[in-house]
Amino acid sequence: MTRTPPPGMRADAIAYYEKVLIGARSAFADLGLDAELKDISERAGVGMGTIYRHFGNKDGVIAHVIQEAREDINNSVAAAKEADVPPLDRLRNCLTLSLDSVERYGWVIEALLGRRLPRDIQAEIENDRTLGEAVLSILEELVADGTLRKDLDLPLAALLIQSVVLAWIFDRSREEHDAAEAVDRILDIFLNGARA
Amino acid sequence: MTRTPPPGMRADAIAYYEKVLIGARSAFADLGLDAELKDISERAGVGMGTIYRHFGNKDGVIAHVIQEAREDINNSVAAAKEADVPPLDRLRNCLTLSLDSVERYGWVIEALLGRRLPRDIQAEIENDRTLGEAVLSILEELVADGTLRKDLDLPLAALLIQSVVLAWIFDRSREEHDAAEAVDRILDIFLNGARA
Amino acid sequence: MTRTPPPGMRADAIAYYEKVLIGARSAFADLGLDAELKDISERAGVGMGTIYRHFGNKDGVIAHVIQEAREDINNSVAAAKEADVPPLDRLRNCLTLSLDSVERYGWVIEALLGRRLPRDIQAEIENDRTLGEAVLSILEELVADGTLRKDLDLPLAALLIQSVVLAWIFDRSREEHDAAEAVDRILDIFLNGARA
Amino acid sequence: MTRTPPPGMRADAIAYYEKVLIGARSAFADLGLDAELKDISERAGVGMGTIYRHFGNKDGVIAHVIQEAREDINNSVAAAKEADVPPLDRLRNCLTLSLDSVERYGWVIEALLGRRLPRDIQAEIENDRTLGEAVLSILEELVADGTLRKDLDLPLAALLIQSVVLAWIFDRSREEHDAAEAVDRILDIFLNGARA
DNA sequence: AATGAATGAGCGTTCATTCAT
DNA sequence: AATGAATGAACGCTCATTCAT
């Protein structure tokens, strides 16, 4: 859960610790979860024993790198939540951030969707409703302030908005779209509907 | 590509062929693509050699079971396309069928999203736009007959509709929803928008 | 040891028995001892069970086909031994027959040299001195009748003559030589020496 | 191609590398090419992974051990070729060395004759004419200096000499013969002929 | 009796993990 | 403490043999 090395670590130990993470990020990004510890240690410029010393085993490395990603994403979501930005803009921000995250952490999402993560990590992430609840609470605000209709099935609406992220990952045509522009159009459909 | 055994097979061979498939479906459904041939052969009540006789190698088994799923889904889509059913109902059918498929073939979709399929199968499925084009053509009809607005970004709208399927896989609340009902509500938002 | 089917066999059984042998000769000749029973049964136009019924197991088939070859060769040697042909001509015949055998039964000799035969067959053939003794006895005759010198190391001389056969198998240039002609030249060297 | 470990290897790694080779030589010598990696690793006192680390796969081990043998033999041949030893003595040396090699590398020659080597190694050795050309060039010298008669079919004579090596492998009586003595007698027959 | 499908021990190979240096 | 070589359980696949049809 922390992006800083465990406290009380000697300076040179920290350096190795960071090297491992750099190698792991690189290897997982390029090769997905199939990356071997050999790949990681080579990219890290570090012996395999060092990985074990700092992270216990492969799952430990995976857990750490994935937690980094989650924190990064959740921090963005939190940032999007605060401030006195109008709720509609925060909704737009949430979506944009999600699409950005996909760009940066595609392999995490693929691993998650493929249920390939170590059991506990998989479960923890599946139970993490941070983004879902952020979206939901924005939608509630929007209902409260009269922007959205009162009979809206909010959980389903939140699901609909989040689902765009998943599709984004795999759609072949996403190269052609600009993420920010796509978000605008999606919100337009969401808000005003497709009906003539 | 066929769900019936190759012709000219002895009656008892067909029985074993089916046993392998039953074991494979069961093993893959429970364990995902990581299912070992040992798992499959045990669930099938069959020796491992039998799997090789009928399917050549592990990828052959995967390919077969996945083709079954694709055909099943595509047949449903095709059925939903024909007839003189009004386009809006056909759209609803497409979505409903997709959600049903997820229920039945969750592991296939997970494997696909996790990019874990043998390279050629993965590519074939990723290039298969059957469902995407079905949705797109219905949307085009709906624009043509004036039901949908002319300025709609159709590819994005199609993406939005399909993406629901992906979200459906992972959403915890789907137990509580009835698929058919959820489809109605999703289409309601899609058509009429969320705006008050 | 017999080239005729076991007695008391029904006519159709004999037909199958022969089919197996035809398939086995063909498969071993083309593929060497690595020929699989599947190969044999396909070339024989016979089910694999039939092979087992008649020959017990793979070693049984190997043993049989090899015994055929040995008998064929030994019969030739015997034929070369009898008659009132002068001993020098019989020596020439022995050599010529050996080279012919190599042409026909190359795979047997390779299997023998590679020590790949079932243990008992390997041992039996290695202990078979038929050809060696035939050559030796001709050489003894030739010493007795004064053609060869009395101080000749006969076993070594016999070895020398037989060894030509082995080399013949593997020498790249043997395509260019006519076997009969080569035999004449080899015997010329053997008898008269290479010295100027 | 080298009998020394790759440079830059840690001292303990070299020890394991040598262990693998010792195990491999032992296993191949006793069991022929059928020796399993398990056999090798057990004789080496080493895990199977160690074999793979150093030699990549089974063929790599085979290739290495066989190259050792070839180098050893070819070095002997080269040593026999140089110097101002008279050509007849060099011929004798060639033959003696060959018989010695058979003693030391019997399994290699068996594997070669049985055509059981990995395809590329088999081809490389079959195309290696080092020994053949050494013998041939000595014979040419002997013709040139008038020792041998001018009408000799040199390739056939070379074949004859080399073939002794093959026969040596399988002849039961070789225990009784001393190799050096046998070589003398063989050359005596070759040079002076068997004729009285 | 013939068939050929089913069997499964056995083999080569991989890679997360351990441990001597 | 770091290194990277060693380990070996585990997996996919083969093919001689068995056995239901």
PDB file of N, CA, C and O in Angstrom, chain D residues 30-91:
ATOM      1  N   ASP D  30      27.477 -45.844 -20.814  1.00  0.00           N
ATOM      2  CA  ASP D  30      26.804 -47.051 -20.333  1.00  0.00           C
ATOM      3  C   ASP D  30      25.507 -47.335 -21.068  1.00  0.00           C
ATOM      4  O   ASP D  30      25.160 -48.492 -21.311  1.00  0.00           O
ATOM      5  N   LEU D  31      24.766 -46.272 -21.372  1.00  0.00           N
ATOM      6  CA  LEU D  31      23.398 -46.475 -21.854  1.00  0.00           C
ATOM      7  C   LEU D  31      23.210 -46.052 -23.300  1.00  0.00           C
ATOM      8  O   LEU D  31      22.130 -46.221 -23.860  1.00  0.00           O
ATOM      9  N   GLY D  32      24.252 -45.482 -23.893  1.00  0.00           N
ATOM     10  CA  GLY D  32      24.094 -44.968 -25.249  1.00  0.00           C
ATOM     11  C   GLY D  32      23.260 -43.701 -25.236  1.00  0.00           C
ATOM     12  O   GLY D  32      22.974 -43.144 -24.175  1.00  0.00           O
ATOM     13  N   LEU D  33      22.866 -43.305 -26.404  1.00  0.00           N
ATOM     14  CA  LEU D  33      22.116 -42.055 -26.517  1.00  0.00           C
ATOM     15  C   LEU D  33      20.771 -42.107 -25.807  1.00  0.00           C
ATOM     16  O   LEU D  33      20.155 -41.070 -25.577  1.00  0.00           O
ATOM     17  N   ASP D  34      20.298 -43.300 -25.482  1.00  0.00           N
ATOM     18  CA  ASP D  34      19.019 -43.406 -24.784  1.00  0.00           C
ATOM     19  C   ASP D  34      19.114 -42.909 -23.358  1.00  0.00           C
ATOM     20  O   ASP D  34      18.091 -42.769 -22.693  1.00  0.00           O
ATOM     21  N   ALA D  35      20.314 -42.682 -22.873  1.00  0.00           N
ATOM     22  CA  ALA D  35      20.451 -42.193 -21.505  1.00  0.00           C
ATOM     23  C   ALA D  35      19.511 -41.015 -21.306  1.00  0.00           C
ATOM     24  O   ALA D  35      19.438 -40.108 -22.125  1.00  0.00           O
ATOM     25  N   GLU D  36      18.767 -41.053 -20.211  1.00  0.00           N
ATOM     26  CA  GLU D  36      17.834 -39.974 -19.933  1.00  0.00           C
ATOM     27  C   GLU D  36      18.538 -38.854 -19.181  1.00  0.00           C
ATOM     28  O   GLU D  36      19.556 -39.081 -18.539  1.00  0.00           O
ATOM     29  N   LEU D  37      17.956 -37.670 -19.246  1.00  0.00           N
ATOM     30  CA  LEU D  37      18.537 -36.559 -18.505  1.00  0.00           C
ATOM     31  C   LEU D  37      18.555 -36.879 -17.017  1.00  0.00           C
ATOM     32  O   LEU D  37      19.446 -36.429 -16.298  1.00  0.00           O
ATOM     33  N   LYS D  38      17.579 -37.621 -16.583  1.00  0.00           N
ATOM     34  CA  LYS D  38      17.555 -38.071 -15.189  1.00  0.00           C
ATOM     35  C   LYS D  38      18.818 -38.896 -14.891  1.00  0.00           C
ATOM     36  O   LYS D  38      19.446 -38.702 -13.849  1.00  0.00           O
ATOM     37  N   ASP D  39      19.149 -39.803 -15.779  1.00  0.00           N
ATOM     38  CA  ASP D  39      20.363 -40.607 -15.601  1.00  0.00           C
ATOM     39  C   ASP D  39      21.573 -39.692 -15.478  1.00  0.00           C
ATOM     40  O   ASP D  39      22.404 -39.837 -14.581  1.00  0.00           O
ATOM     41  N   ILE D  40      21.654 -38.795 -16.409  1.00  0.00           N
ATOM     42  CA  ILE D  40      22.814 -37.904 -16.426  1.00  0.00           C
ATOM     43  C   ILE D  40      22.884 -37.099 -15.144  1.00  0.00           C
ATOM     44  O   ILE D  40      23.938 -37.014 -14.498  1.00  0.00           O
ATOM     45  N   SER D  41      21.750 -36.516 -14.759  1.00  0.00           N
ATOM     46  CA  SER D  41      21.790 -35.644 -13.581  1.00  0.00           C
ATOM     47  C   SER D  41      22.130 -36.456 -12.336  1.00  0.00           C
ATOM     48  O   SER D  41      22.831 -35.961 -11.445  1.00  0.00           O
ATOM     49  N   GLU D  42      21.646 -37.691 -12.280  1.00  0.00           N
ATOM     50  CA  GLU D  42      21.964 -38.505 -11.114  1.00  0.00           C
ATOM     51  C   GLU D  42      23.445 -38.868 -11.062  1.00  0.00           C
ATOM     52  O   GLU D  42      24.091 -38.765 -10.023  1.00  0.00           O
ATOM     53  N   ARG D  43      23.975 -39.292 -12.208  1.00  0.00           N
ATOM     54  CA  ARG D  43      25.390 -39.614 -12.234  1.00  0.00           C
ATOM     55  C   ARG D  43      26.247 -38.389 -11.972  1.00  0.00           C
ATOM     56  O   ARG D  43      27.343 -38.473 -11.418  1.00  0.00           O
ATOM     57  N   ALA D  44      25.745 -37.245 -12.394  1.00  0.00           N
ATOM     58  CA  ALA D  44      26.506 -36.008 -12.214  1.00  0.00           C
ATOM     59  C   ALA D  44      26.391 -35.505 -10.774  1.00  0.00           C
ATOM     60  O   ALA D  44      27.183 -34.675 -10.334  1.00  0.00           O
ATOM     61  N   GLY D  45      25.367 -35.982 -10.066  1.00  0.00           N
ATOM     62  CA  GLY D  45      25.123 -35.454  -8.738  1.00  0.00           C
ATOM     63  C   GLY D  45      24.678 -34.010  -8.799  1.00  0.00           C
ATOM     64  O   GLY D  45      25.124 -33.146  -8.052  1.00  0.00           O
ATOM     65  N   VAL D  46      23.738 -33.753  -9.689  1.00  0.00           N
ATOM     66  CA  VAL D  46      23.391 -32.390 -10.064  1.00  0.00           C
ATOM     67  C   VAL D  46      21.899 -32.372 -10.403  1.00  0.00           C
ATOM     68  O   VAL D  46      21.350 -33.386 -10.823  1.00  0.00           O
ATOM     69  N   GLY D  47      21.241 -31.263 -10.192  1.00  0.00           N
ATOM     70  CA  GLY D  47      19.836 -31.173 -10.584  1.00  0.00           C
ATOM     71  C   GLY D  47      19.693 -31.071 -12.092  1.00  0.00           C
ATOM     72  O   GLY D  47      20.631 -30.676 -12.789  1.00  0.00           O
ATOM     73  N   MET D  48      18.506 -31.387 -12.587  1.00  0.00           N
ATOM     74  CA  MET D  48      18.348 -31.372 -14.035  1.00  0.00           C
ATOM     75  C   MET D  48      18.443 -29.952 -14.599  1.00  0.00           C
ATOM     76  O   MET D  48      18.911 -29.739 -15.713  1.00  0.00           O
ATOM     77  N   GLY D  49      17.986 -29.021 -13.810  1.00  0.00           N
ATOM     78  CA  GLY D  49      18.051 -27.642 -14.272  1.00  0.00           C
ATOM     79  C   GLY D  49      19.474 -27.207 -14.594  1.00  0.00           C
ATOM     80  O   GLY D  49      19.699 -26.386 -15.491  1.00  0.00           O
ATOM     81  N   THR D  50      20.412 -27.745 -13.863  1.00  0.00           N
ATOM     82  CA  THR D  50      21.816 -27.384 -14.092  1.00  0.00           C
ATOM     83  C   THR D  50      22.266 -27.790 -15.491  1.00  0.00           C
ATOM     84  O   THR D  50      23.028 -27.070 -16.146  1.00  0.00           O
ATOM     85  N   ILE D  51      21.769 -28.921 -15.928  1.00  0.00           N
ATOM     86  CA  ILE D  51      22.106 -29.360 -17.280  1.00  0.00           C
ATOM     87  C   ILE D  51      21.605 -28.331 -18.285  1.00  0.00           C
ATOM     88  O   ILE D  51      22.317 -27.946 -19.216  1.00  0.00           O
ATOM     89  N   TYR D  52      20.390 -27.874 -18.061  1.00  0.00           N
ATOM     90  CA  TYR D  52      19.808 -26.915 -18.990  1.00  0.00           C
ATOM     91  C   TYR D  52      20.506 -25.575 -18.941  1.00  0.00           C
ATOM     92  O   TYR D  52      20.681 -24.916 -19.958  1.00  0.00           O
ATOM     93  N   ARG D  53      20.893 -25.181 -17.751  1.00  0.00           N
ATOM     94  CA  ARG D  53      21.616 -23.909 -17.656  1.00  0.00           C
ATOM     95  C   ARG D  53      22.868 -23.954 -18.518  1.00  0.00           C
ATOM     96  O   ARG D  53      23.184 -22.996 -19.223  1.00  0.00           O
ATOM     97  N   HIS D  54      23.573 -25.045 -18.491  1.00  0.00           N
ATOM     98  CA  HIS D  54      24.874 -25.071 -19.158  1.00  0.00           C
ATOM     99  C   HIS D  54      24.801 -25.507 -20.619  1.00  0.00           C
ATOM    100  O   HIS D  54      25.646 -25.114 -21.413  1.00  0.00           O
ATOM    101  N   PHE D  55      23.818 -26.320 -20.941  1.00  0.00           N
ATOM    102  CA  PHE D  55      23.831 -26.885 -22.296  1.00  0.00           C
ATOM    103  C   PHE D  55      22.538 -26.703 -23.068  1.00  0.00           C
ATOM    104  O   PHE D  55      22.423 -27.188 -24.186  1.00  0.00           O
ATOM    105  N   GLY D  56      21.581 -26.020 -22.470  1.00  0.00           N
ATOM    106  CA  GLY D  56      20.390 -25.641 -23.232  1.00  0.00           C
ATOM    107  C   GLY D  56      19.349 -26.729 -23.361  1.00  0.00           C
ATOM    108  O   GLY D  56      18.187 -26.517 -23.059  1.00  0.00           O
ATOM    109  N   ASN D  57      19.768 -27.883 -23.837  1.00  0.00           N
ATOM    110  CA  ASN D  57      18.846 -29.021 -23.887  1.00  0.00           C
ATOM    111  C   ASN D  57      19.652 -30.294 -24.114  1.00  0.00           C
ATOM    112  O   ASN D  57      20.882 -30.254 -24.173  1.00  0.00           O
ATOM    113  N   LYS D  58      18.941 -31.396 -24.254  1.00  0.00           N
ATOM    114  CA  LYS D  58      19.634 -32.676 -24.342  1.00  0.00           C
ATOM    115  C   LYS D  58      20.589 -32.697 -25.535  1.00  0.00           C
ATOM    116  O   LYS D  58      21.731 -33.165 -25.425  1.00  0.00           O
ATOM    117  N   ASP D  59      20.108 -32.206 -26.661  1.00  0.00           N
ATOM    118  CA  ASP D  59      20.973 -32.193 -27.834  1.00  0.00           C
ATOM    119  C   ASP D  59      22.256 -31.402 -27.576  1.00  0.00           C
ATOM    120  O   ASP D  59      23.317 -31.740 -28.096  1.00  0.00           O
ATOM    121  N   GLY D  60      22.137 -30.350 -26.770  1.00  0.00           N
ATOM    122  CA  GLY D  60      23.313 -29.565 -26.442  1.00  0.00           C
ATOM    123  C   GLY D  60      24.348 -30.411 -25.704  1.00  0.00           C
ATOM    124  O   GLY D  60      25.556 -30.282 -25.940  1.00  0.00           O
ATOM    125  N   VAL D  61      23.872 -31.240 -24.804  1.00  0.00           N
ATOM    126  CA  VAL D  61      24.795 -32.109 -24.071  1.00  0.00           C
ATOM    127  C   VAL D  61      25.438 -33.108 -25.024  1.00  0.00           C
ATOM    128  O   VAL D  61      26.658 -33.299 -25.029  1.00  0.00           O
ATOM    129  N   ILE D  62      24.590 -33.699 -25.834  1.00  0.00           N
ATOM    130  CA  ILE D  62      25.111 -34.669 -26.803  1.00  0.00           C
ATOM    131  C   ILE D  62      26.169 -34.010 -27.676  1.00  0.00           C
ATOM    132  O   ILE D  62      27.272 -34.534 -27.852  1.00  0.00           O
ATOM    133  N   ALA D  63      25.798 -32.866 -28.217  1.00  0.00           N
ATOM    134  CA  ALA D  63      26.721 -32.164 -29.110  1.00  0.00           C
ATOM    135  C   ALA D  63      28.058 -31.927 -28.417  1.00  0.00           C
ATOM    136  O   ALA D  63      29.126 -32.168 -28.989  1.00  0.00           O
ATOM    137  N   HIS D  64      27.986 -31.478 -27.177  1.00  0.00           N
ATOM    138  CA  HIS D  64      29.226 -31.149 -26.489  1.00  0.00           C
ATOM    139  C   HIS D  64      30.110 -32.373 -26.299  1.00  0.00           C
ATOM    140  O   HIS D  64      31.306 -32.354 -26.587  1.00  0.00           O
ATOM    141  N   VAL D  65      29.513 -33.422 -25.788  1.00  0.00           N
ATOM    142  CA  VAL D  65      30.306 -34.614 -25.488  1.00  0.00           C
ATOM    143  C   VAL D  65      30.874 -35.199 -26.787  1.00  0.00           C
ATOM    144  O   VAL D  65      31.998 -35.699 -26.829  1.00  0.00           O
ATOM    145  N   ILE D  66      30.090 -35.104 -27.837  1.00  0.00           N
ATOM    146  CA  ILE D  66      30.566 -35.649 -29.104  1.00  0.00           C
ATOM    147  C   ILE D  66      31.674 -34.774 -29.689  1.00  0.00           C
ATOM    148  O   ILE D  66      32.650 -35.286 -30.255  1.00  0.00           O
ATOM    149  N   GLN D  67      31.542 -33.479 -29.546  1.00  0.00           N
ATOM    150  CA  GLN D  67      32.609 -32.611 -30.049  1.00  0.00           C
ATOM    151  C   GLN D  67      33.912 -32.887 -29.321  1.00  0.00           C
ATOM    152  O   GLN D  67      34.988 -32.885 -29.920  1.00  0.00           O
ATOM    153  N   GLU D  68      33.798 -33.117 -28.027  1.00  0.00           N
ATOM    154  CA  GLU D  68      34.990 -33.511 -27.274  1.00  0.00           C
ATOM    155  C   GLU D  68      35.672 -34.696 -27.932  1.00  0.00           C
ATOM    156  O   GLU D  68      36.886 -34.711 -28.155  1.00  0.00           O
ATOM    157  N   ALA D  69      34.833 -35.696 -28.218  1.00  0.00           N
ATOM    158  CA  ALA D  69      35.388 -36.922 -28.780  1.00  0.00           C
ATOM    159  C   ALA D  69      36.029 -36.635 -30.134  1.00  0.00           C
ATOM    160  O   ALA D  69      37.150 -37.104 -30.429  1.00  0.00           O
ATOM    161  N   ARG D  70      35.327 -35.865 -30.961  1.00  0.00           N
ATOM    162  CA  ARG D  70      35.858 -35.581 -32.291  1.00  0.00           C
ATOM    163  C   ARG D  70      37.176 -34.833 -32.205  1.00  0.00           C
ATOM    164  O   ARG D  70      38.121 -35.125 -32.930  1.00  0.00           O
ATOM    165  N   GLU D  71      37.198 -33.840 -31.333  1.00  0.00           N
ATOM    166  CA  GLU D  71      38.440 -33.085 -31.192  1.00  0.00           C
ATOM    167  C   GLU D  71      39.574 -33.984 -30.758  1.00  0.00           C
ATOM    168  O   GLU D  71      40.693 -33.902 -31.259  1.00  0.00           O
ATOM    169  N   ASP D  72      39.255 -34.814 -29.806  1.00  0.00           N
ATOM    170  CA  ASP D  72      40.277 -35.707 -29.281  1.00  0.00           C
ATOM    171  C   ASP D  72      40.828 -36.570 -30.413  1.00  0.00           C
ATOM    172  O   ASP D  72      42.048 -36.700 -30.595  1.00  0.00           O
ATOM    173  N   ILE D  73      39.906 -37.129 -31.186  1.00  0.00           N
ATOM    174  CA  ILE D  73      40.332 -37.996 -32.276  1.00  0.00           C
ATOM    175  C   ILE D  73      41.086 -37.195 -33.334  1.00  0.00           C
ATOM    176  O   ILE D  73      42.183 -37.577 -33.776  1.00  0.00           O
ATOM    177  N   ASN D  74      40.502 -36.060 -33.729  1.00  0.00           N
ATOM    178  CA  ASN D  74      41.141 -35.274 -34.784  1.00  0.00           C
ATOM    179  C   ASN D  74      42.509 -34.733 -34.347  1.00  0.00           C
ATOM    180  O   ASN D  74      43.436 -34.638 -35.156  1.00  0.00           O
ATOM    181  N   ASN D  75      42.622 -34.395 -33.079  1.00  0.00           N
ATOM    182  CA  ASN D  75      43.928 -33.969 -32.590  1.00  0.00           C
ATOM    183  C   ASN D  75      44.954 -35.078 -32.748  1.00  0.00           C
ATOM    184  O   ASN D  75      46.094 -34.846 -33.156  1.00  0.00           O
ATOM    185  N   SER D  76      44.510 -36.270 -32.418  1.00  0.00           N
ATOM    186  CA  SER D  76      45.419 -37.402 -32.565  1.00  0.00           C
ATOM    187  C   SER D  76      45.825 -37.562 -34.020  1.00  0.00           C
ATOM    188  O   SER D  76      47.000 -37.778 -34.347  1.00  0.00           O
ATOM    189  N   VAL D  77      44.844 -37.464 -34.893  1.00  0.00           N
ATOM    190  CA  VAL D  77      45.130 -37.599 -36.319  1.00  0.00           C
ATOM    191  C   VAL D  77      46.117 -36.511 -36.760  1.00  0.00           C
ATOM    192  O   VAL D  77      47.089 -36.786 -37.473  1.00  0.00           O
ATOM    193  N   ALA D  78      45.862 -35.288 -36.314  1.00  0.00           N
ATOM    194  CA  ALA D  78      46.744 -34.183 -36.700  1.00  0.00           C
ATOM    195  C   ALA D  78      48.165 -34.436 -36.194  1.00  0.00           C
ATOM    196  O   ALA D  78      49.148 -34.248 -36.921  1.00  0.00           O
ATOM    197  N   ALA D  79      48.239 -34.902 -34.952  1.00  0.00           N
ATOM    198  CA  ALA D  79      49.559 -35.193 -34.393  1.00  0.00           C
ATOM    199  C   ALA D  79      50.267 -36.264 -35.215  1.00  0.00           C
ATOM    200  O   ALA D  79      51.482 -36.198 -35.452  1.00  0.00           O
ATOM    201  N   ALA D  80      49.478 -37.230 -35.673  1.00  0.00           N
ATOM    202  CA  ALA D  80      50.077 -38.308 -36.452  1.00  0.00           C
ATOM    203  C   ALA D  80      50.524 -37.825 -37.826  1.00  0.00           C
ATOM    204  O   ALA D  80      51.384 -38.429 -38.460  1.00  0.00           O
ATOM    205  N   LYS D  81      49.911 -36.728 -38.292  1.00  0.00           N
ATOM    206  CA  LYS D  81      50.187 -36.247 -39.645  1.00  0.00           C
ATOM    207  C   LYS D  81      51.490 -35.460 -39.737  1.00  0.00           C
ATOM    208  O   LYS D  81      52.224 -35.542 -40.712  1.00  0.00           O
ATOM    209  N   GLU D  82      51.743 -34.641 -38.741  1.00  0.00           N
ATOM    210  CA  GLU D  82      52.895 -33.727 -38.799  1.00  0.00           C
ATOM    211  C   GLU D  82      54.221 -34.474 -38.609  1.00  0.00           C
ATOM    212  O   GLU D  82      54.301 -35.686 -38.786  1.00  0.00           O
ATOM    213  N   ALA D  83      55.205 -33.732 -38.306  1.00  0.00           N
ATOM    214  CA  ALA D  83      56.519 -34.314 -37.987  1.00  0.00           C
ATOM    215  C   ALA D  83      57.170 -34.921 -39.228  1.00  0.00           C
ATOM    216  O   ALA D  83      56.565 -35.016 -40.286  1.00  0.00           O
ATOM    217  N   ASP D  84      58.406 -35.302 -39.064  1.00  0.00           N
ATOM    218  CA  ASP D  84      59.092 -35.903 -40.196  1.00  0.00           C
ATOM    219  C   ASP D  84      59.135 -37.419 -40.050  1.00  0.00           C
ATOM    220  O   ASP D  84      60.130 -38.082 -40.364  1.00  0.00           O
ATOM    221  N   VAL D  85      58.004 -37.908 -39.535  1.00  0.00           N
ATOM    222  CA  VAL D  85      57.866 -39.361 -39.442  1.00  0.00           C
ATOM    223  C   VAL D  85      57.643 -39.898 -40.860  1.00  0.00           C
ATOM    224  O   VAL D  85      56.933 -39.282 -41.642  1.00  0.00           O
ATOM    225  N   PRO D  86      58.240 -40.998 -41.197  1.00  0.00           N
ATOM    226  CA  PRO D  86      58.012 -41.585 -42.527  1.00  0.00           C
ATOM    227  C   PRO D  86      56.539 -41.923 -42.712  1.00  0.00           C
ATOM    228  O   PRO D  86      55.869 -42.310 -41.734  1.00  0.00           O
ATOM    229  N   PRO D  87      56.032 -41.803 -43.928  1.00  0.00           N
ATOM    230  CA  PRO D  87      54.592 -41.973 -44.171  1.00  0.00           C
ATOM    231  C   PRO D  87      54.051 -43.327 -43.699  1.00  0.00           C
ATOM    232  O   PRO D  87      52.933 -43.391 -43.182  1.00  0.00           O
ATOM    233  N   LEU D  88      54.809 -44.366 -43.849  1.00  0.00           N
ATOM    234  CA  LEU D  88      54.297 -45.668 -43.415  1.00  0.00           C
ATOM    235  C   LEU D  88      54.018 -45.693 -41.922  1.00  0.00           C
ATOM    236  O   LEU D  88      53.019 -46.243 -41.450  1.00  0.00           O
ATOM    237  N   ASP D  89      54.935 -45.057 -41.161  1.00  0.00           N
ATOM    238  CA  ASP D  89      54.715 -44.995 -39.712  1.00  0.00           C
ATOM    239  C   ASP D  89      53.496 -44.149 -39.383  1.00  0.00           C
ATOM    240  O   ASP D  89      52.752 -44.429 -38.442  1.00  0.00           O
ATOM    241  N   ARG D  90      53.307 -43.091 -40.202  1.00  0.00           N
ATOM    242  CA  ARG D  90      52.133 -42.262 -39.948  1.00  0.00           C
ATOM    243  C   ARG D  90      50.846 -43.046 -40.217  1.00  0.00           C
ATOM    244  O   ARG D  90      49.848 -42.891 -39.512  1.00  0.00           O
ATOM    245  N   LEU D  91      50.868 -43.866 -41.227  1.00  0.00           N
ATOM    246  CA  LEU D  91      49.701 -44.700 -41.513  1.00  0.00           C
ATOM    247  C   LEU D  91      49.408 -45.622 -40.327  1.00  0.00           C
ATOM    248  O   LEU D  91      48.276 -45.734 -39.860  1.00  0.00           O
TER     249      LEU D  91
END
